[in-house]
């Protein structure tokens, strides 16, 4: 078993400074990282790293504590996933927790994973527990690899299975389970690059944009499907609105790196040819999720709806007006459903992106798939509900939790608790407001909080919220 975390899911250590730069325990560290001068500076790519000279930053392990970042919001630890997977193997030695420097290109980490997976399989096949376990298998088959990958980790795993790296690795792999992987990218990556251009922006959001502007890993998450809306005259019905791919020029205009965008597009083109053996996907659904964007004067306006294509590759349009029809298919709040649904068998669960690798329902699905009991997901029809919360709030200042796809408030439970004291959960009152289910919330102090919703059909979903000091300064953009 090989567990591959997502972006920001590995703890990082700066070997030059001798300090941990991401993934420390304790909420106070998170607050300092996002608010103090230079708190995230070590994460920025250096010229040497962009030229391919790596090693300054070392991944030390999977994320063990809840973390937070603007836009991507809550980043949940992988301890529960490790325990769940560990219960499916004959010995703990069968599990490899692959930590990596998520700032680097996916292709770089794919090569590292291919080598690590090969070494892990070789060592496991020589382990005494392997010989004992295979005696109970049909034909006493040797053990093979199963990759369990969250978010960006699914792209890393697919890259590792490129035959050009190890021609036998795919044959030695029984299955690949991906959890919320953006195979076609995510609009939120473009939003991060554009954060606050031309407008005042909250300090943490500005810090994230500065760190990610030249980060190859973030550019590898940019949408690779037709996501850019354009309006014009002409065409069918007198309208020439179009939807097209994001270009390197667009990426420069919104605050990113054109060369990194070009390299990423070529990487994804080649990655599309790599097959994933025994692939199963777990996909978050029913959460409002960005699918497309408009670029105006270097500013990104993101939309929940996206275009669809007919079987002849033409865009679905309204027959009467000729205008493009926009479909809101939802997703996990970060990755829209169709970007994550690459596998032949997909399990859909009403979960936010960070919880796709932590929630009990997701872990149950992973365990069933590993044990060869293919999990098809819940019955047909909408399940759970959608959850929308701010990523950053101010202590003592009221804010709103919004729930979508809610038919009744009966049996619906909503609460909020400080991550460092989860037993002290504050129950929130949910009420109807303009046809939507909403709840008012107020955090008592600074720190990281978890909003949890339990729906009448037995599903639970959650999202992390950072509570900052009141009046956190806005920084004016230089653009």
Tab-separated table of C-alpha atoms in Angstrom:
chain	number	residue	atom	x	y	z
A	1	UNK	CA	0.000	0.000	0.000
A	2	UNK	CA	1.281	3.443	-0.936
A	3	UNK	CA	-0.410	6.546	0.500
A	4	UNK	CA	0.170	9.718	-1.529
A	5	UNK	CA	-1.058	13.002	0.014
A	6	UNK	CA	-2.280	16.103	-1.799
A	7	UNK	CA	-0.861	19.592	-2.150
A	8	UNK	CA	0.249	20.959	1.230
A	9	UNK	CA	-0.311	17.474	2.671
A	10	UNK	CA	3.356	16.799	3.463
A	11	UNK	CA	5.353	18.479	6.220
A	12	UNK	CA	8.353	20.388	4.841
A	13	UNK	CA	11.754	21.160	6.395
A	14	UNK	CA	14.226	23.808	5.231
A	15	UNK	CA	17.624	22.084	5.382
A	16	UNK	CA	19.503	25.364	4.939
A	17	UNK	CA	17.817	27.166	7.818
A	18	UNK	CA	17.305	24.056	9.897
A	19	UNK	CA	13.638	24.911	10.473
A	20	UNK	CA	10.251	23.381	9.729
A	21	UNK	CA	8.401	25.526	7.203
A	22	UNK	CA	5.093	23.685	6.798
A	23	UNK	CA	3.062	21.182	8.785
A	24	UNK	CA	3.964	21.913	12.382
A	25	UNK	CA	1.484	21.052	15.120
A	26	UNK	CA	-0.436	23.728	16.962
A	27	UNK	CA	-2.777	26.387	15.634
A	28	UNK	CA	-0.540	29.221	16.870
A	29	UNK	CA	2.018	28.184	14.246
A	30	UNK	CA	-0.601	28.547	11.502
A	31	UNK	CA	-1.568	32.018	12.650
A	32	UNK	CA	2.075	33.121	12.749
A	33	UNK	CA	2.778	31.618	9.311
A	34	UNK	CA	-0.028	33.580	7.661
A	35	UNK	CA	0.284	36.874	9.528
A	36	UNK	CA	3.897	37.506	10.519
A	37	UNK	CA	6.373	39.032	8.014
A	38	UNK	CA	8.311	36.280	6.274
A	39	UNK	CA	6.126	33.547	7.764
A	40	UNK	CA	5.794	31.745	4.414
A	41	UNK	CA	8.859	33.101	2.656
A	42	UNK	CA	10.825	29.795	2.794
A	43	UNK	CA	8.080	28.155	0.701
A	44	UNK	CA	8.727	30.448	-2.263
A	45	UNK	CA	10.662	28.841	-5.111
A	46	UNK	CA	14.240	30.062	-5.539
A	47	UNK	CA	15.892	30.622	-8.917
A	48	UNK	CA	18.006	27.501	-8.311
A	49	UNK	CA	14.906	25.402	-7.621
A	50	UNK	CA	13.158	26.695	-10.726
A	51	UNK	CA	16.266	25.675	-12.682
A	52	UNK	CA	15.952	22.138	-11.316
A	53	UNK	CA	18.377	22.220	-8.383
A	54	UNK	CA	16.299	20.820	-5.537
A	55	UNK	CA	17.089	19.558	-2.053
A	56	UNK	CA	16.801	22.768	-0.031
A	57	UNK	CA	13.342	21.712	1.122
A	58	UNK	CA	12.855	18.169	2.418
A	59	UNK	CA	9.532	16.409	3.001
A	60	UNK	CA	9.563	14.838	6.449
A	61	UNK	CA	6.218	13.032	6.591
A	62	UNK	CA	2.486	13.213	5.972
A	63	UNK	CA	0.495	16.030	7.536
A	64	UNK	CA	-0.402	14.976	11.087
A	65	UNK	CA	-2.315	18.067	12.209
A	66	UNK	CA	-5.130	20.114	10.695
A	67	UNK	CA	-3.864	23.002	8.580
A	68	UNK	CA	-5.382	25.896	6.669
A	69	UNK	CA	-4.774	27.988	3.602
A	70	UNK	CA	-6.919	30.596	1.836
A	71	UNK	CA	-9.210	29.300	-0.921
A	72	UNK	CA	-8.196	25.670	-0.376
A	73	UNK	CA	-9.476	26.184	3.198
A	74	UNK	CA	-9.110	23.178	5.458
A	75	UNK	CA	-6.321	20.671	4.962
A	76	UNK	CA	-7.050	17.616	7.051
A	77	UNK	CA	-4.366	15.272	8.464
A	78	UNK	CA	-3.906	11.779	7.055
A	79	UNK	CA	-3.722	9.849	10.328
A	80	UNK	CA	-7.204	8.330	9.927
A	81	UNK	CA	-6.471	7.262	6.353
A	82	UNK	CA	-3.228	5.590	7.483
A	83	UNK	CA	-5.111	3.695	10.196
A	84	UNK	CA	-7.852	2.602	7.784
A	85	UNK	CA	-5.375	1.354	5.200
A	86	UNK	CA	-3.256	-0.268	7.895
A	87	UNK	CA	-6.236	-2.413	8.849
A	88	UNK	CA	-6.231	-3.973	5.380
A	89	UNK	CA	-2.649	-5.287	5.340
A	90	UNK	CA	-0.853	-8.210	6.936
A	91	UNK	CA	1.807	-6.058	8.585
A	92	UNK	CA	2.528	-2.324	9.038
A	93	UNK	CA	5.617	-2.805	6.875
A	94	UNK	CA	3.287	-3.152	3.885
A	95	UNK	CA	2.346	0.544	4.058
A	96	UNK	CA	4.490	3.300	2.530
A	97	UNK	CA	3.607	6.893	3.455
A	98	UNK	CA	5.073	8.874	0.571
A	99	UNK	CA	5.753	12.466	1.582
A	100	UNK	CA	6.977	14.879	-1.096
A	101	UNK	CA	7.788	18.524	-1.767
A	102	UNK	CA	4.458	19.601	-3.257
A	103	UNK	CA	5.896	22.916	-4.473
A	104	UNK	CA	7.809	21.091	-7.227
A	105	UNK	CA	6.403	19.908	-10.580
A	106	UNK	CA	4.186	16.824	-10.402
A	107	UNK	CA	6.546	15.174	-12.909
A	108	UNK	CA	9.492	15.522	-10.510
A	109	UNK	CA	7.545	13.947	-7.668
A	110	UNK	CA	6.234	11.265	-10.012
A	111	UNK	CA	9.778	10.115	-10.718
A	112	UNK	CA	10.541	10.023	-7.000
A	113	UNK	CA	7.368	8.050	-6.305
A	114	UNK	CA	8.115	5.507	-9.033
A	115	UNK	CA	11.492	4.754	-7.452
A	116	UNK	CA	10.102	4.719	-3.908
A	117	UNK	CA	7.219	2.417	-4.866
A	118	UNK	CA	9.604	-0.015	-6.553
A	119	UNK	CA	11.879	-0.095	-3.511
A	120	UNK	CA	8.875	-0.523	-1.217
A	121	UNK	CA	7.469	-3.450	-3.196
A	122	UNK	CA	10.861	-5.166	-3.337
A	123	UNK	CA	11.323	-4.781	0.429
A	124	UNK	CA	7.798	-6.009	1.170
A	125	UNK	CA	8.181	-9.115	-0.958
A	126	UNK	CA	11.261	-9.980	1.097
A	127	UNK	CA	9.480	-9.410	4.411
A	128	UNK	CA	8.553	-12.521	6.470
A	129	UNK	CA	4.972	-11.256	6.849
A	130	UNK	CA	4.619	-11.232	3.065
A	131	UNK	CA	5.423	-14.940	2.813
A	132	UNK	CA	2.919	-15.762	5.553
A	133	UNK	CA	0.219	-13.662	3.876
A	134	UNK	CA	0.658	-15.066	0.366
A	135	UNK	CA	0.023	-18.614	1.588
A	136	UNK	CA	-3.632	-17.593	1.934
A	137	UNK	CA	-3.876	-16.149	-1.579
A	138	UNK	CA	-4.993	-17.951	-4.721
A	139	UNK	CA	-1.924	-19.492	-6.387
A	140	UNK	CA	0.102	-17.922	-3.563
A	141	UNK	CA	0.427	-14.774	-5.637
A	142	UNK	CA	3.072	-12.221	-4.721
A	143	UNK	CA	1.940	-8.918	-3.300
A	144	UNK	CA	1.326	-6.035	-5.663
A	145	UNK	CA	1.022	-2.293	-5.171
A	146	UNK	CA	-2.142	-0.383	-4.332
A	147	UNK	CA	-1.875	3.412	-4.476
A	148	UNK	CA	-4.264	5.471	-2.336
A	149	UNK	CA	-3.860	9.089	-3.445
A	150	UNK	CA	-5.580	12.300	-2.380
A	151	UNK	CA	-5.933	15.417	-4.545
A	152	UNK	CA	-2.615	16.272	-6.262
A	153	UNK	CA	-1.348	12.891	-5.073
A	154	UNK	CA	-3.460	11.228	-7.767
A	155	UNK	CA	-1.565	13.166	-10.437
A	156	UNK	CA	1.733	12.170	-8.808
A	157	UNK	CA	0.674	8.508	-8.788
A	158	UNK	CA	-0.376	8.649	-12.445
A	159	UNK	CA	2.935	10.256	-13.351
A	160	UNK	CA	4.806	7.525	-11.451
A	161	UNK	CA	3.028	4.844	-13.506
A	162	UNK	CA	4.384	6.232	-16.783
A	163	UNK	CA	6.077	3.229	-18.440
A	164	UNK	CA	8.990	5.486	-19.373
A	165	UNK	CA	9.958	5.607	-15.682
A	166	UNK	CA	9.492	1.931	-14.799
A	167	UNK	CA	8.085	-0.306	-17.510
A	168	UNK	CA	7.027	-2.976	-15.003
A	169	UNK	CA	5.466	-0.783	-12.319
A	170	UNK	CA	1.959	-0.776	-13.818
A	171	UNK	CA	2.054	-4.575	-14.078
A	172	UNK	CA	3.065	-4.762	-10.434
A	173	UNK	CA	0.130	-2.538	-9.439
A	174	UNK	CA	-3.209	-4.089	-8.438
A	175	UNK	CA	-5.106	-0.838	-8.192
A	176	UNK	CA	-5.111	2.942	-7.841
A	177	UNK	CA	-7.648	4.707	-5.621
A	178	UNK	CA	-7.855	8.465	-6.117
A	179	UNK	CA	-9.683	10.777	-3.718
A	180	UNK	CA	-10.722	14.148	-5.113
A	181	UNK	CA	-7.922	14.261	-7.703
A	182	UNK	CA	-8.177	17.171	-10.205
A	183	UNK	CA	-7.259	15.198	-13.323
A	184	UNK	CA	-8.496	18.113	-15.453
A	185	UNK	CA	-7.344	20.799	-13.024
A	186	UNK	CA	-9.277	23.234	-10.842
A	187	UNK	CA	-10.371	26.840	-11.370
A	188	UNK	CA	-9.357	27.639	-7.789
A	189	UNK	CA	-5.711	27.400	-8.856
A	190	UNK	CA	-6.287	30.344	-11.211
A	191	UNK	CA	-8.144	32.234	-8.477
A	192	UNK	CA	-5.161	31.788	-6.131
A	193	UNK	CA	-2.752	33.229	-8.714
A	194	UNK	CA	-5.066	36.207	-9.171
A	195	UNK	CA	-5.891	36.832	-5.523
A	196	UNK	CA	-6.503	40.530	-4.946
A	197	UNK	CA	-4.989	41.888	-8.156
A	198	UNK	CA	-6.076	45.508	-8.373
A	199	UNK	CA	-8.059	45.424	-5.117
A	200	UNK	CA	-7.372	45.365	-1.390
A	201	UNK	CA	-6.934	41.790	-0.162
A	202	UNK	CA	-6.719	40.062	3.187
A	203	UNK	CA	-3.131	39.485	4.308
A	204	UNK	CA	-3.184	35.640	4.186
A	205	UNK	CA	-4.653	35.639	0.669
A	206	UNK	CA	-1.952	38.016	-0.545
A	207	UNK	CA	0.741	35.873	1.094
A	208	UNK	CA	-0.557	32.737	-0.661
A	209	UNK	CA	-0.547	34.448	-4.027
A	210	UNK	CA	3.035	35.644	-3.556
A	211	UNK	CA	4.221	32.139	-2.673
A	212	UNK	CA	2.356	30.464	-5.551
A	213	UNK	CA	3.185	32.920	-8.369
A	214	UNK	CA	6.205	30.820	-9.424
A	215	UNK	CA	5.272	27.486	-7.828
A	216	UNK	CA	5.280	24.669	-10.431
A	217	UNK	CA	3.045	22.446	-8.298
A	218	UNK	CA	0.261	25.036	-8.206
A	219	UNK	CA	0.521	25.608	-11.959
A	220	UNK	CA	0.075	21.854	-12.488
A	221	UNK	CA	-3.379	22.258	-10.921
A	222	UNK	CA	-4.606	24.910	-13.377
A	223	UNK	CA	-7.683	23.866	-15.425
A	224	UNK	CA	-6.770	21.880	-18.530
A	225	UNK	CA	-10.309	21.817	-19.959
A	226	UNK	CA	-12.108	24.651	-21.761
A	227	UNK	CA	-12.779	26.913	-18.822
A	228	UNK	CA	-12.338	30.525	-20.035
A	229	UNK	CA	-15.555	32.280	-21.034
A	230	UNK	CA	-15.555	34.889	-23.808
A	231	UNK	CA	-18.456	36.946	-25.066
A	232	UNK	CA	-18.779	38.456	-28.525
A	233	UNK	CA	-21.120	39.200	-31.411
A	234	UNK	CA	-21.835	37.046	-34.416
A	235	UNK	CA	-22.298	33.311	-34.746
A	236	UNK	CA	-25.538	31.394	-34.256
A	237	UNK	CA	-28.502	33.501	-33.164
A	238	UNK	CA	-26.354	36.639	-33.364
A	239	UNK	CA	-24.205	35.587	-30.406
A	240	UNK	CA	-20.558	34.618	-30.542
A	241	UNK	CA	-19.920	33.642	-26.953
A	242	UNK	CA	-17.198	31.021	-26.657
A	243	UNK	CA	-15.347	28.951	-24.109
A	244	UNK	CA	-11.669	28.142	-24.570
A	245	UNK	CA	-8.593	26.775	-22.831
A	246	UNK	CA	-6.516	28.856	-20.441
A	247	UNK	CA	-3.363	30.013	-22.269
A	248	UNK	CA	0.129	30.864	-20.967
A	249	UNK	CA	-0.679	34.484	-21.823
A	250	UNK	CA	-3.764	34.309	-19.640
A	251	UNK	CA	-1.697	32.893	-16.791
A	252	UNK	CA	0.752	35.795	-17.041
A	253	UNK	CA	-2.113	38.290	-17.112
A	254	UNK	CA	-3.667	36.920	-13.930
A	255	UNK	CA	-0.379	36.831	-12.005
A	256	UNK	CA	1.210	33.469	-12.796
A	257	UNK	CA	4.187	32.215	-14.778
A	258	UNK	CA	3.719	31.614	-18.511
A	259	UNK	CA	6.634	29.196	-18.814
A	260	UNK	CA	5.352	27.066	-15.943
A	261	UNK	CA	1.903	27.073	-17.568
A	262	UNK	CA	3.392	25.901	-20.895
A	263	UNK	CA	5.319	23.095	-19.226
A	264	UNK	CA	2.248	22.047	-17.284
A	265	UNK	CA	0.085	21.861	-20.421
A	266	UNK	CA	2.659	19.614	-22.120
A	267	UNK	CA	2.915	17.478	-18.996
A	268	UNK	CA	-0.861	16.973	-18.838
A	269	UNK	CA	-0.961	16.120	-22.533
A	270	UNK	CA	1.523	13.302	-21.989
A	271	UNK	CA	-0.037	12.274	-18.676
A	272	UNK	CA	-3.347	11.635	-20.435
A	273	UNK	CA	-1.751	8.655	-22.163
A	274	UNK	CA	-0.853	6.929	-18.892
A	275	UNK	CA	-3.359	4.254	-17.859
A	276	UNK	CA	-4.181	3.678	-14.203
A	277	UNK	CA	-4.536	-0.065	-13.499
A	278	UNK	CA	-7.587	-1.039	-11.467
A	279	UNK	CA	-8.540	2.601	-11.059
A	280	UNK	CA	-11.318	3.560	-8.634
A	281	UNK	CA	-12.262	7.127	-7.749
A	282	UNK	CA	-13.875	8.694	-4.693
A	283	UNK	CA	-15.424	12.008	-5.684
A	284	UNK	CA	-16.900	14.741	-3.505
A	285	UNK	CA	-20.267	16.002	-4.769
A	286	UNK	CA	-23.113	18.407	-4.010
A	287	UNK	CA	-20.756	21.203	-2.871
A	288	UNK	CA	-20.819	24.517	-4.801
A	289	UNK	CA	-17.637	24.333	-6.901
A	290	UNK	CA	-16.032	26.728	-9.384
A	291	UNK	CA	-16.029	25.401	-12.963
A	292	UNK	CA	-15.187	28.316	-15.271
A	293	UNK	CA	-13.803	31.841	-15.265
A	294	UNK	CA	-13.843	35.156	-17.083
A	295	UNK	CA	-10.694	37.284	-17.388
A	296	UNK	CA	-11.188	41.036	-17.616
A	297	UNK	CA	-8.291	43.478	-17.375
A	298	UNK	CA	-6.171	40.896	-15.615
A	299	UNK	CA	-8.835	40.065	-13.044
A	300	UNK	CA	-10.486	36.671	-12.630
A	301	UNK	CA	-14.228	36.354	-12.178
A	302	UNK	CA	-14.988	32.726	-11.312
A	303	UNK	CA	-18.285	30.946	-12.036
A	304	UNK	CA	-20.013	27.884	-10.612
A	305	UNK	CA	-21.274	26.789	-14.053
A	306	UNK	CA	-19.286	25.179	-16.842
A	307	UNK	CA	-19.807	24.230	-20.487
A	308	UNK	CA	-20.508	20.723	-21.764
A	309	UNK	CA	-19.643	19.131	-25.094
A	310	UNK	CA	-21.714	16.991	-27.421
A	311	UNK	CA	-20.363	13.680	-28.720
A	312	UNK	CA	-19.059	15.505	-31.823
A	313	UNK	CA	-16.990	17.788	-29.513
A	314	UNK	CA	-19.220	20.812	-30.165
A	315	UNK	CA	-20.339	22.930	-27.211
A	316	UNK	CA	-23.906	22.453	-25.943
A	317	UNK	CA	-25.898	25.576	-26.808
A	318	UNK	CA	-29.439	26.835	-26.479
A	319	UNK	CA	-31.266	25.977	-29.703
A	320	UNK	CA	-33.228	29.223	-29.759
A	321	UNK	CA	-30.502	31.752	-28.955
A	322	UNK	CA	-27.302	29.935	-29.846
A	323	UNK	CA	-25.813	30.886	-26.496
A	324	UNK	CA	-23.724	28.429	-24.508
A	325	UNK	CA	-25.609	26.602	-21.781
A	326	UNK	CA	-23.811	26.586	-18.435
A	327	UNK	CA	-24.247	23.603	-16.128
A	328	UNK	CA	-23.555	23.637	-12.399
A	329	UNK	CA	-22.534	20.042	-11.642
A	330	UNK	CA	-20.901	20.809	-8.276
A	331	UNK	CA	-18.034	18.877	-6.755
A	332	UNK	CA	-16.111	18.944	-3.476
A	333	UNK	CA	-15.810	22.716	-3.213
A	334	UNK	CA	-12.378	22.720	-4.891
A	335	UNK	CA	-12.442	20.095	-7.670
A	336	UNK	CA	-15.563	19.949	-9.791
A	337	UNK	CA	-17.122	16.517	-10.205
A	338	UNK	CA	-16.181	15.799	-13.819
A	339	UNK	CA	-12.537	16.736	-13.252
A	340	UNK	CA	-12.220	14.089	-10.533
A	341	UNK	CA	-14.329	11.359	-12.175
A	342	UNK	CA	-11.727	9.683	-14.349
A	343	UNK	CA	-12.073	6.065	-13.239
A	344	UNK	CA	-14.452	3.402	-14.586
A	345	UNK	CA	-16.020	2.996	-11.131
A	346	UNK	CA	-16.757	6.158	-9.154
A	347	UNK	CA	-17.955	6.508	-5.574
A	348	UNK	CA	-19.684	9.850	-5.028
A	349	UNK	CA	-19.993	11.243	-1.497
A	350	UNK	CA	-21.259	14.640	-0.271
A	351	UNK	CA	-17.897	15.816	1.081
A	352	UNK	CA	-15.648	18.854	1.004
A	353	UNK	CA	-12.219	18.481	-0.623
A	354	UNK	CA	-10.156	18.230	2.548
A	355	UNK	CA	-12.488	15.643	4.067
A	356	UNK	CA	-12.457	13.313	1.048
A	357	UNK	CA	-9.433	11.608	2.619
A	358	UNK	CA	-10.666	11.790	6.225
A	359	UNK	CA	-14.433	11.410	6.532
A	360	UNK	CA	-15.697	8.070	7.797
A	361	UNK	CA	-17.793	7.478	4.671
A	362	UNK	CA	-14.742	8.005	2.436
A	363	UNK	CA	-12.521	5.745	4.544
A	364	UNK	CA	-15.198	3.023	4.453
A	365	UNK	CA	-15.226	3.261	0.670
A	366	UNK	CA	-11.417	2.987	0.506
A	367	UNK	CA	-11.412	-0.084	2.750
A	368	UNK	CA	-14.104	-1.806	0.671
A	369	UNK	CA	-12.218	-1.121	-2.555
A	370	UNK	CA	-8.909	-2.373	-1.115
A	371	UNK	CA	-10.627	-5.549	0.016
A	372	UNK	CA	-12.002	-6.107	-3.494
A	373	UNK	CA	-15.577	-5.274	-2.515
A	374	UNK	CA	-16.143	-2.558	-5.102
A	375	UNK	CA	-17.999	0.323	-3.477
A	376	UNK	CA	-20.500	1.928	-5.850
A	377	UNK	CA	-21.491	4.738	-3.531
A	378	UNK	CA	-24.873	5.764	-2.127
A	379	UNK	CA	-28.239	5.114	-3.823
A	380	UNK	CA	-29.343	7.227	-6.765
A	381	UNK	CA	-30.448	10.755	-5.963
A	382	UNK	CA	-29.012	13.676	-4.037
A	383	UNK	CA	-27.486	12.863	-0.662
A	384	UNK	CA	-26.136	15.038	2.108
A	385	UNK	CA	-26.106	18.745	1.361
A	386	UNK	CA	-23.821	21.517	0.168
A	387	UNK	CA	-21.779	23.508	2.689
A	388	UNK	CA	-20.457	27.049	2.180
A	389	UNK	CA	-18.422	28.895	4.806
A	390	UNK	CA	-15.864	31.727	4.610
A	391	UNK	CA	-12.253	30.582	4.669
A	392	UNK	CA	-11.237	33.432	7.016
A	393	UNK	CA	-13.324	35.121	9.705
A	394	UNK	CA	-12.638	37.559	12.567
A	395	UNK	CA	-13.008	36.513	16.189
A	396	UNK	CA	-16.139	37.976	17.753
A	397	UNK	CA	-17.608	39.084	14.417
A	398	UNK	CA	-20.757	37.198	13.233
A	399	UNK	CA	-20.681	35.336	9.908
A	400	UNK	CA	-22.935	32.940	8.031
A	401	UNK	CA	-22.948	29.220	7.248
A	402	UNK	CA	-24.946	28.415	4.100
A	403	UNK	CA	-26.391	25.008	3.256
A	404	UNK	CA	-27.633	24.077	-0.214
A	405	UNK	CA	-29.823	21.195	-1.473
A	406	UNK	CA	-31.694	21.140	1.834
A	407	UNK	CA	-35.380	20.122	1.687
A	408	UNK	CA	-36.138	20.125	5.410
A	409	UNK	CA	-34.520	21.372	8.601
A	410	UNK	CA	-35.871	18.408	10.545
A	411	UNK	CA	-33.000	16.189	11.656
A	412	UNK	CA	-30.381	18.626	10.353
A	413	UNK	CA	-27.600	19.313	12.880
A	414	UNK	CA	-24.973	22.020	12.469
A	415	UNK	CA	-22.186	22.862	14.904
A	416	UNK	CA	-18.803	24.529	15.240
A	417	UNK	CA	-15.857	23.656	17.476
A	418	UNK	CA	-12.274	24.739	17.961
A	419	UNK	CA	-9.995	22.095	16.442
A	420	UNK	CA	-7.902	22.083	19.611
A	421	UNK	CA	-11.008	21.406	21.743
A	422	UNK	CA	-13.434	19.413	19.553
A	423	UNK	CA	-15.524	18.274	22.546
A	424	UNK	CA	-16.641	21.877	23.134
A	425	UNK	CA	-18.932	22.017	20.105
A	426	UNK	CA	-21.318	24.950	19.809
A	427	UNK	CA	-24.655	23.997	18.254
A	428	UNK	CA	-25.773	26.409	15.521
A	429	UNK	CA	-29.414	27.230	14.813
A	430	UNK	CA	-30.337	26.625	11.179
A	431	UNK	CA	-33.217	28.643	9.710
A	432	UNK	CA	-34.683	29.485	6.333
A	433	UNK	CA	-33.618	32.789	4.787
A	434	UNK	CA	-34.787	33.735	1.288
A	435	UNK	CA	-35.391	30.089	0.507
A	436	UNK	CA	-31.940	28.928	1.674
A	437	UNK	CA	-30.883	27.183	4.878
A	438	UNK	CA	-28.482	29.389	6.864
A	439	UNK	CA	-26.955	29.499	10.338
A	440	UNK	CA	-25.252	32.361	12.132
A	441	UNK	CA	-21.869	31.669	13.736
A	442	UNK	CA	-19.315	33.563	15.794
A	443	UNK	CA	-15.887	32.314	16.844
A	444	UNK	CA	-14.872	33.119	20.416
A	445	UNK	CA	-11.156	33.563	19.771
A	446	UNK	CA	-8.426	33.190	17.169
A	447	UNK	CA	-7.581	29.702	15.955
A	448	UNK	CA	-8.772	26.980	13.612
A	449	UNK	CA	-12.421	25.926	13.793
A	450	UNK	CA	-14.329	23.040	12.202
A	451	UNK	CA	-17.911	23.501	11.015
A	452	UNK	CA	-19.737	20.157	10.943
A	453	UNK	CA	-23.106	19.348	9.373
A	454	UNK	CA	-24.995	16.099	9.941
A	455	UNK	CA	-27.869	15.506	7.524
A	456	UNK	CA	-31.033	13.452	8.115
A	457	UNK	CA	-29.836	10.769	5.658
A	458	UNK	CA	-26.840	9.985	7.865
A	459	UNK	CA	-24.094	11.892	6.047
A	460	UNK	CA	-21.605	14.172	7.788
A	461	UNK	CA	-19.525	16.842	6.133
A	462	UNK	CA	-17.191	19.461	7.505
A	463	UNK	CA	-14.999	22.418	6.610
A	464	UNK	CA	-12.222	24.243	8.441
A	465	UNK	CA	-12.330	28.001	9.069
A	466	UNK	CA	-9.489	30.210	10.275
A	467	UNK	CA	-10.462	32.756	12.946
A	468	UNK	CA	-8.123	35.771	12.976
A	469	UNK	CA	-7.724	38.833	15.146
A	470	UNK	CA	-10.476	41.441	14.620
A	471	UNK	CA	-9.593	44.064	12.052
A	472	UNK	CA	-6.915	42.054	10.280
A	473	UNK	CA	-5.291	44.524	7.909
A	474	UNK	CA	-6.009	44.617	4.215
A	475	UNK	CA	-3.002	45.031	1.955
A	476	UNK	CA	-3.373	47.212	-1.111
A	477	UNK	CA	-2.434	45.511	-4.351
A	478	UNK	CA	0.442	46.909	-6.364
A	479	UNK	CA	-1.301	46.086	-9.649
